[in-house]
Amino acid sequence: MPELYFEDFTIGRVFETEPWPLSQDAIIAYARRYDPQPYHIDPAAAERTRFGGLIASGFHSVAIASGQFVRSGILAAAGMGGPGMDDIRWLAPVRPGDVLRTTVTVRSARVSQSKPDRGVVTFALETASDAGTVLTLTVAVIIGLRPAG
């Protein structure tokens, strides 16, 4: 990935992340620690729920999408953290064996008025498995402008 700065994040620009396979063991390990509900940690109990089987925690899906975004290298040169996420929507269950892919689209970009060496870029993330979209969210990130010279 080339070094990207605020100026490189034009509205509508799209980035694709590397696929992330999700195993039953990974789903259970995450949920045991952070979201210990029966349909996330117990395959037999999950069979008796409205989901009809084990599913990943929605927060696990968000963590995967966030990790894919960071590992893509998009923010490596000039990312300065972010003020937050919005509009998180879990659209379909994520199941063992799913391979998740996240598409990152630049939605808006503005230079900071108080700190003109940086700006705020808002990205729309859409995470999908082979069955279709499972998660959408928006995230704002502070990104440095290209250094002079």
Coordinates of C-alpha atoms in Angstrom, one line a residue:
M1 CA 0.0 0.0 0.0
P2 CA 1.5 3.4 -0.9
E3 CA 1.6 6.1 1.8
L4 CA -1.8 7.7 2.0
Y5 CA -2.5 11.2 3.4
F6 CA -5.7 13.2 3.8
E7 CA -5.5 14.5 0.2
D8 CA -5.6 10.9 -1.1
F9 CA -9.0 10.1 0.5
T10 CA -11.3 11.4 -2.2
I11 CA -15.0 11.0 -1.8
G12 CA -16.1 7.7 -3.3
R13 CA -12.7 6.0 -3.3
V14 CA -13.0 2.3 -2.4
F15 CA -10.5 0.0 -0.7
E16 CA -10.9 -3.7 -0.3
T17 CA -9.5 -5.7 2.7
E18 CA -8.0 -9.2 2.8
P19 CA -10.5 -12.0 3.6
W20 CA -10.8 -13.2 7.2
P21 CA -12.0 -16.8 7.8
L22 CA -13.9 -17.4 11.0
S23 CA -13.8 -20.7 12.8
Q24 CA -16.1 -22.1 15.4
D25 CA -13.2 -22.0 17.9
A26 CA -12.6 -18.3 17.2
I27 CA -16.3 -17.5 17.6
I28 CA -16.5 -19.3 20.9
A29 CA -13.3 -17.9 22.3
Y30 CA -14.3 -14.3 21.6
A31 CA -17.8 -14.8 23.0
R32 CA -16.7 -16.6 26.2
R33 CA -14.6 -13.5 27.0
Y34 CA -16.8 -10.7 25.7
D35 CA -20.3 -11.8 24.9
P36 CA -21.1 -15.1 26.6
Q37 CA -24.6 -15.7 25.3
P38 CA -25.7 -19.3 24.5
Y39 CA -25.9 -18.9 20.7
H40 CA -22.3 -17.6 20.7
I41 CA -20.7 -20.1 23.0
D42 CA -22.6 -23.4 23.0
P43 CA -23.3 -25.1 19.7
A44 CA -26.0 -27.5 21.1
A45 CA -27.8 -24.6 22.9
A46 CA -27.5 -22.5 19.7
E47 CA -29.3 -25.2 17.7
R48 CA -32.4 -24.5 19.9
T49 CA -32.4 -20.7 19.3
R50 CA -34.0 -18.7 16.5
F51 CA -30.6 -18.7 14.8
G52 CA -30.6 -22.5 14.5
G53 CA -26.9 -22.8 15.2
L54 CA -23.8 -21.0 16.5
I55 CA -23.3 -17.4 15.4
A56 CA -20.6 -14.9 16.1
S57 CA -21.1 -12.0 18.4
G58 CA -22.0 -8.8 16.5
F59 CA -19.1 -7.1 18.4
H60 CA -16.8 -9.8 17.1
S61 CA -17.9 -8.9 13.6
V62 CA -17.2 -5.2 14.3
A63 CA -13.7 -6.1 15.7
I64 CA -12.9 -8.2 12.6
A65 CA -14.0 -5.4 10.2
S66 CA -11.9 -2.8 12.2
G67 CA -8.9 -5.1 12.2
Q68 CA -9.2 -5.7 8.4
F69 CA -9.4 -1.9 8.0
V70 CA -6.3 -1.3 10.0
R71 CA -4.3 -4.2 8.6
S72 CA -5.0 -3.0 5.0
G73 CA -2.5 -0.2 5.6
I74 CA -4.8 2.5 4.5
L75 CA -4.1 4.5 7.7
A76 CA -0.4 3.5 8.2
A77 CA 1.2 6.7 7.0
A78 CA -1.0 9.4 8.5
G79 CA -3.8 7.9 10.7
M80 CA -4.2 9.6 14.1
G81 CA -7.0 7.7 15.7
G82 CA -10.6 8.4 15.5
P83 CA -13.5 10.1 17.4
G84 CA -15.9 7.2 16.9
M85 CA -18.2 4.9 15.0
D86 CA -21.8 5.3 14.0
D87 CA -24.7 3.6 12.4
I88 CA -23.6 0.0 13.2
R89 CA -26.0 -2.4 11.7
W90 CA -25.9 -6.2 12.0
L91 CA -27.8 -7.4 8.9
A92 CA -27.3 -11.2 9.0
P93 CA -25.7 -13.8 11.3
V94 CA -22.0 -14.7 10.9
R95 CA -21.4 -18.4 11.2
P96 CA -18.5 -20.7 11.6
G97 CA -16.8 -21.2 8.2
D98 CA -17.8 -17.8 6.9
V99 CA -15.0 -15.8 5.2
L100 CA -15.5 -12.0 5.8
R101 CA -14.5 -9.3 3.4
T102 CA -14.8 -5.6 4.2
T103 CA -15.2 -2.9 1.6
V104 CA -14.1 0.6 2.8
T105 CA -15.6 3.6 1.0
V106 CA -14.7 7.3 1.6
R107 CA -17.9 9.1 2.4
S108 CA -16.7 12.6 3.4
A109 CA -13.5 14.5 4.2
R110 CA -12.9 17.9 5.8
V111 CA -9.8 19.7 6.9
S112 CA -9.8 20.6 10.6
Q113 CA -10.4 24.3 11.3
S114 CA -8.5 24.2 14.6
K115 CA -5.6 22.0 13.4
P116 CA -5.1 22.6 9.7
D117 CA -2.3 19.9 9.5
R118 CA -5.0 17.2 9.6
G119 CA -8.5 16.4 8.6
V120 CA -11.4 14.1 9.5
V121 CA -12.3 11.4 7.0
T122 CA -15.5 9.4 7.3
F123 CA -15.5 5.9 5.9
A124 CA -18.4 3.5 5.3
L125 CA -17.5 -0.1 6.0
E126 CA -19.5 -3.0 4.5
T127 CA -18.6 -6.5 5.6
A128 CA -19.9 -9.5 3.7
S129 CA -19.7 -13.2 3.7
D130 CA -20.4 -15.4 0.7
A131 CA -24.1 -15.2 1.6
G132 CA -24.2 -11.4 1.4
T133 CA -23.7 -8.3 3.6
V134 CA -23.6 -9.0 7.3
L135 CA -22.5 -5.7 8.8
T136 CA -22.4 -2.0 7.9
L137 CA -21.0 0.9 9.9
T138 CA -19.3 4.3 9.5
V139 CA -16.1 5.4 11.2
A140 CA -14.5 8.8 11.4
V141 CA -10.7 8.9 11.4
I142 CA -8.3 11.8 11.9
I143 CA -5.7 11.8 9.1
G144 CA -2.7 14.0 8.6
L145 CA -2.3 16.1 5.5
R146 CA 0.7 15.4 3.3
P147 CA 3.8 17.0 4.8
A148 CA 5.3 19.9 2.8
G149 CA 8.2 19.0 0.5

